[in-house]
Amino acid sequence: FTSLARRVFSLAGGAAAKRLDKVGRLLLMHQAVDRLKDNLEVYRLAAFKPELLQVLIDAADELTACGATPEMLMELSGSVDFPEKLTEISIIIETWKKLIGDTGIDPADTLIKAKERLSQCDFGKDCDVYIDSFTDFTAPERDIINLLLTRADNVTVAFTCDTLMPDGAGAFDVVRAAAAELISTAEKLRIKTEIVRLKEPFNRPRGLASLSTGLFDSAATKTSGKSCVRIIEAETFLDECRVTASRILSLVREGKCRFNEVGIALRDVE
């Protein structure tokens, strides 16, 4: 979605707008709380505690992801046990957003701004849209998908789960909910939906298939023919990195792939 937002901004304007970094967001949150401190009780001292300022920023980001606004928080404050806390969070976030608006664009609002710009251009019209590697979607992401549903020729979304039926494994509940919501939205828009179940991976090399199926099997498995899988034992993590980098350079020099087509999976980035 970030790449999509950049393309939309380049077409409909907004690409030159300044994006705040982490420090800038923190400084503006400090400024927002400092302006309001005389009217605050719960968060009066937050301006002097960077860790509490970050908690407020994280709360604001979570609200944005859920599609909630400071106004919604204010309305909700009357029905909770600690209305002062919600009221102050609502006022602080609203003030913080206004300060950001006077300075640049909050990274958390990138997709919200992209959706607004998307409404002003014809990006996605008569196109085939493919969405993969998601388990669910935030509210801004759903808004963009819903808009693309109305203008694209086809929108294909790939999910990994056992079944879309409610009796599936609990581990895929989030995925099923996301798929069900997309189907419901399409039906409300009177858009035809089709569910395609892939039973076997396509174009997966034999060696990689054997590795993935036998990796956690106590019984040893053997494959015949030339394999695309190489297992290398290195003394240090740095040696592993050097071998990997050398292999990537060889593949690129031989013309078998490009750098942006290479993916590296790590157990632990540390």
Protein backbone atom coordinates (compact mmCIF):
# COMPACT_ATOMS: atom_id res chain seq x y z
CA PHE A 1 0.00 0.00 0.00
CA THR A 2 2.93 2.35 0.58
CA SER A 3 4.10 1.92 -3.01
CA LEU A 4 0.54 2.41 -4.23
CA ALA A 5 0.30 5.63 -2.20
CA ARG A 6 3.50 6.95 -3.78
CA ARG A 7 2.11 6.28 -7.27
CA VAL A 8 -1.17 8.00 -6.43
CA PHE A 9 0.67 11.03 -5.04
CA SER A 10 2.79 11.23 -8.19
CA LEU A 11 -0.37 11.27 -10.32
CA ALA A 12 -2.72 13.41 -8.22
CA GLY A 13 -0.26 15.56 -6.27
CA GLY A 14 1.15 15.33 -2.78
CA ALA A 15 4.47 13.68 -3.56
CA ALA A 16 6.41 16.77 -2.53
CA ALA A 17 4.72 17.10 0.87
CA LYS A 18 7.07 16.75 3.81
CA ARG A 19 6.78 13.52 5.82
CA LEU A 20 7.52 13.74 9.52
CA ASP A 21 10.03 11.35 11.01
CA LYS A 22 9.87 9.78 14.46
CA VAL A 23 11.63 12.68 16.15
CA GLY A 24 9.38 15.25 14.50
CA ARG A 25 6.26 13.40 15.62
CA LEU A 26 7.57 13.23 19.18
CA LEU A 27 8.43 16.94 19.27
CA LEU A 28 4.99 17.91 18.00
CA MET A 29 3.32 15.67 20.58
CA HIS A 30 5.38 17.43 23.26
CA GLN A 31 4.22 20.77 21.89
CA ALA A 32 0.58 19.63 21.86
CA VAL A 33 0.65 18.44 25.47
CA ASP A 34 2.54 21.55 26.58
CA ARG A 35 -0.13 23.77 25.04
CA LEU A 36 -2.90 21.90 26.83
CA LYS A 37 -1.21 21.19 30.17
CA ASP A 38 -3.18 23.83 32.11
CA ASN A 39 -6.40 22.01 31.15
CA LEU A 40 -5.11 18.48 31.73
CA GLU A 41 -5.26 16.33 34.82
CA VAL A 42 -4.27 12.79 33.81
CA TYR A 43 -1.65 13.73 31.21
CA ARG A 44 -0.43 17.03 32.61
CA LEU A 45 3.10 15.73 33.17
CA ALA A 46 3.30 13.87 29.87
CA ALA A 47 5.20 16.75 28.23
CA PHE A 48 8.15 15.98 30.49
CA LYS A 49 8.13 12.21 29.92
CA PRO A 50 9.18 11.10 26.41
CA GLU A 51 8.05 7.53 27.07
CA LEU A 52 4.51 8.74 27.85
CA LEU A 53 4.51 10.93 24.75
CA GLN A 54 5.37 7.84 22.72
CA VAL A 55 2.47 5.97 24.35
CA LEU A 56 0.14 8.75 23.17
CA ILE A 57 1.59 8.56 19.64
CA ASP A 58 1.14 4.77 19.60
CA ALA A 59 -2.47 5.22 20.74
CA ALA A 60 -3.06 7.75 17.94
CA ASP A 61 -1.58 5.34 15.36
CA GLU A 62 -3.79 2.51 16.63
CA LEU A 63 -6.87 4.70 16.36
CA THR A 64 -5.91 5.66 12.81
CA ALA A 65 -5.46 2.01 11.84
CA CYS A 66 -8.92 1.23 13.24
CA GLY A 67 -10.55 4.19 11.51
CA ALA A 68 -11.39 5.91 14.82
CA THR A 69 -11.24 9.70 15.22
CA PRO A 70 -10.77 11.97 18.25
CA GLU A 71 -14.45 12.90 17.91
CA MET A 72 -15.42 9.24 18.32
CA LEU A 73 -13.31 9.04 21.48
CA MET A 74 -15.01 12.12 22.85
CA GLU A 75 -18.43 10.60 22.28
CA LEU A 76 -17.33 7.34 23.88
CA SER A 77 -15.90 9.05 26.97
CA GLY A 78 -19.39 9.51 28.42
CA SER A 79 -19.96 5.75 28.64
CA VAL A 80 -16.75 4.59 30.36
CA ASP A 81 -15.56 4.51 33.96
CA PHE A 82 -12.70 6.97 33.35
CA PRO A 83 -14.12 9.65 31.05
CA GLU A 84 -11.39 12.16 31.91
CA LYS A 85 -8.70 9.92 30.43
CA LEU A 86 -10.48 9.40 27.11
CA THR A 87 -11.44 13.06 26.92
CA GLU A 88 -7.85 14.19 27.41
CA ILE A 89 -6.50 11.65 24.90
CA SER A 90 -9.07 12.90 22.39
CA ILE A 91 -8.11 16.55 22.90
CA ILE A 92 -4.37 15.82 22.81
CA ILE A 93 -4.56 13.77 19.60
CA GLU A 94 -6.78 16.36 17.92
CA THR A 95 -4.32 19.15 18.80
CA TRP A 96 -1.37 16.99 17.69
CA LYS A 97 -3.02 16.28 14.33
CA LYS A 98 -3.60 20.00 13.78
CA LEU A 99 0.05 20.77 14.51
CA ILE A 100 1.12 18.04 12.07
CA GLY A 101 -1.21 19.46 9.42
CA ASP A 102 0.55 22.80 9.73
CA THR A 103 3.95 21.13 9.31
CA GLY A 104 3.64 18.22 6.88
CA ILE A 105 2.11 14.75 6.62
CA ASP A 106 2.02 12.21 9.39
CA PRO A 107 3.28 8.85 8.06
CA ALA A 108 0.35 7.17 9.82
CA ASP A 109 -2.03 9.26 7.69
CA THR A 110 -0.33 8.45 4.38
CA LEU A 111 -3.02 6.01 3.26
CA ILE A 112 -5.80 8.36 4.36
CA LYS A 113 -4.30 11.10 2.21
CA ALA A 114 -3.73 8.61 -0.62
CA LYS A 115 -7.39 7.61 -0.56
CA GLU A 116 -8.40 11.27 -0.80
CA ARG A 117 -6.08 11.75 -3.78
CA LEU A 118 -7.22 8.46 -5.30
CA SER A 119 -10.73 9.87 -5.42
CA GLN A 120 -9.40 12.75 -7.52
CA CYS A 121 -7.72 10.65 -10.24
CA ASP A 122 -8.52 7.58 -12.31
CA PHE A 123 -5.72 5.37 -10.97
CA GLY A 124 -6.79 1.73 -11.13
CA LYS A 125 -9.49 2.27 -13.74
CA ASP A 126 -9.85 -0.68 -16.13
CA CYS A 127 -6.92 -2.41 -14.44
CA ASP A 128 -6.36 -5.79 -12.80
CA VAL A 129 -5.36 -5.35 -9.14
CA TYR A 130 -3.60 -8.10 -7.18
CA ILE A 131 -3.19 -8.05 -3.39
CA ASP A 132 -1.10 -10.67 -1.60
CA SER A 133 0.73 -11.37 1.68
CA PHE A 134 -1.90 -9.83 3.98
CA THR A 135 -3.75 -11.51 6.84
CA ASP A 136 -6.10 -8.58 7.37
CA PHE A 137 -6.40 -4.88 6.56
CA THR A 138 -6.46 -1.63 8.48
CA ALA A 139 -9.36 0.78 8.02
CA PRO A 140 -7.42 3.04 5.57
CA GLU A 141 -6.34 -0.01 3.57
CA ARG A 142 -9.94 -1.24 3.38
CA ASP A 143 -11.08 2.18 2.17
CA ILE A 144 -8.57 2.05 -0.69
CA ILE A 145 -9.56 -1.50 -1.62
CA ASN A 146 -13.24 -0.57 -1.59
CA LEU A 147 -12.56 2.32 -3.95
CA LEU A 148 -10.54 0.11 -6.29
CA LEU A 149 -13.38 -2.42 -6.31
CA THR A 150 -15.59 0.16 -7.97
CA ARG A 151 -13.19 1.07 -10.79
CA ALA A 152 -10.83 -1.84 -11.49
CA ASP A 153 -11.71 -4.59 -13.94
CA ASN A 154 -10.72 -7.26 -11.44
CA VAL A 155 -9.43 -7.23 -7.87
CA THR A 156 -7.75 -10.45 -6.75
CA VAL A 157 -6.88 -10.91 -3.08
CA ALA A 158 -4.86 -13.95 -1.97
CA PHE A 159 -5.26 -15.30 1.57
CA THR A 160 -3.54 -18.20 3.29
CA CYS A 161 -5.94 -20.26 5.40
CA ASP A 162 -7.46 -23.73 5.66
CA THR A 163 -11.00 -22.73 4.72
CA LEU A 164 -13.24 -19.69 4.55
CA MET A 165 -15.96 -21.53 6.46
CA PRO A 166 -16.48 -20.68 10.16
CA ASP A 167 -15.55 -24.20 11.29
CA GLY A 168 -11.91 -23.80 10.29
CA ALA A 169 -8.87 -23.67 12.55
CA GLY A 170 -8.80 -20.82 15.05
CA ALA A 171 -5.36 -19.74 13.84
CA PHE A 172 -6.98 -18.40 10.67
CA ASP A 173 -9.92 -16.55 12.25
CA VAL A 174 -8.45 -13.14 11.42
CA VAL A 175 -7.87 -14.14 7.81
CA ARG A 176 -11.40 -15.52 7.46
CA ALA A 177 -12.86 -12.33 8.93
CA ALA A 178 -10.90 -10.18 6.45
CA ALA A 179 -12.02 -12.32 3.51
CA ALA A 180 -15.65 -12.30 4.68
CA GLU A 181 -15.63 -8.52 4.98
CA LEU A 182 -14.27 -8.11 1.44
CA ILE A 183 -16.89 -10.48 0.05
CA SER A 184 -19.64 -8.64 1.94
CA THR A 185 -18.43 -5.27 0.64
CA ALA A 186 -18.33 -6.56 -2.94
CA GLU A 187 -21.86 -7.94 -2.63
CA LYS A 188 -23.13 -4.60 -1.31
CA LEU A 189 -21.55 -2.93 -4.35
CA ARG A 190 -23.19 -5.59 -6.55
CA ILE A 191 -19.81 -6.84 -7.71
CA LYS A 192 -19.52 -10.50 -8.63
CA THR A 193 -17.18 -12.51 -6.42
CA GLU A 194 -15.40 -15.79 -7.06
CA ILE A 195 -13.52 -17.97 -4.60
CA VAL A 196 -10.65 -20.01 -6.05
CA ARG A 197 -9.03 -22.60 -3.81
CA LEU A 198 -5.46 -23.55 -4.68
CA LYS A 199 -4.74 -27.11 -3.61
CA GLU A 200 -1.15 -27.31 -4.75
CA PRO A 201 1.50 -24.60 -5.21
CA PHE A 202 2.21 -23.78 -8.82
CA ASN A 203 5.68 -23.73 -10.38
CA ARG A 204 7.41 -24.65 -7.13
CA PRO A 205 10.78 -26.34 -7.71
CA ARG A 206 10.91 -30.00 -6.64
CA GLY A 207 13.79 -29.48 -4.23
CA LEU A 208 12.07 -26.57 -2.47
CA ALA A 209 8.83 -28.55 -2.26
CA SER A 210 10.63 -31.49 -0.67
CA LEU A 211 12.38 -29.23 1.81
CA SER A 212 9.18 -27.48 2.89
CA THR A 213 7.28 -30.75 3.38
CA GLY A 214 10.11 -32.64 5.06
CA LEU A 215 11.74 -29.89 7.11
CA PHE A 216 9.92 -30.82 10.31
CA ASP A 217 9.61 -34.52 9.52
CA SER A 218 11.83 -36.82 11.54
CA ALA A 219 12.14 -39.17 8.58
CA ALA A 220 14.80 -38.22 6.05
CA THR A 221 13.59 -37.43 2.55
CA LYS A 222 15.49 -37.71 -0.71
CA THR A 223 14.90 -36.08 -4.06
CA SER A 224 16.21 -37.13 -7.42
CA GLY A 225 17.59 -34.88 -10.10
CA LYS A 226 19.12 -31.44 -9.86
CA SER A 227 17.97 -29.47 -6.82
CA CYS A 228 17.67 -25.72 -6.41
CA VAL A 229 18.27 -26.00 -2.65
CA ARG A 230 21.72 -25.54 -1.16
CA ILE A 231 22.52 -26.12 2.50
CA ILE A 232 25.67 -24.39 3.69
CA GLU A 233 27.23 -24.63 7.13
CA ALA A 234 29.06 -21.48 8.21
CA GLU A 235 30.97 -20.75 11.40
CA THR A 236 29.52 -17.28 11.98
CA PHE A 237 26.52 -15.22 10.96
CA LEU A 238 28.87 -12.90 9.08
CA ASP A 239 30.11 -15.84 7.00
CA GLU A 240 26.50 -16.71 6.16
CA CYS A 241 25.96 -13.13 4.98
CA ARG A 242 29.09 -13.24 2.80
CA VAL A 243 28.07 -16.52 1.16
CA THR A 244 24.55 -15.19 0.55
CA ALA A 245 25.82 -11.92 -0.91
CA SER A 246 28.25 -13.81 -3.15
CA ARG A 247 25.48 -16.06 -4.44
CA ILE A 248 23.21 -13.10 -5.19
CA LEU A 249 25.98 -11.32 -7.11
CA SER A 250 26.60 -14.47 -9.15
CA LEU A 251 22.93 -14.84 -10.05
CA VAL A 252 22.68 -11.20 -11.13
CA ARG A 253 25.90 -11.30 -13.15
CA GLU A 254 24.72 -14.46 -14.90
CA GLY A 255 21.51 -12.66 -15.85
CA LYS A 256 19.28 -15.10 -13.96
CA CYS A 257 17.60 -12.40 -11.89
CA ARG A 258 17.73 -8.78 -10.80
CA PHE A 259 18.52 -7.43 -7.35
CA ASN A 260 14.91 -6.39 -6.75
CA GLU A 261 13.77 -9.94 -7.47
CA VAL A 262 15.82 -11.45 -4.64
CA GLY A 263 14.27 -12.21 -1.26
CA ILE A 264 16.17 -13.14 1.90
CA ALA A 265 14.39 -14.93 4.78
CA LEU A 266 16.01 -14.64 8.22
CA ARG A 267 15.20 -16.42 11.44
CA ASP A 268 16.32 -13.40 13.47
CA VAL A 269 17.50 -10.05 12.08
CA GLU A 270 19.66 -9.54 15.16
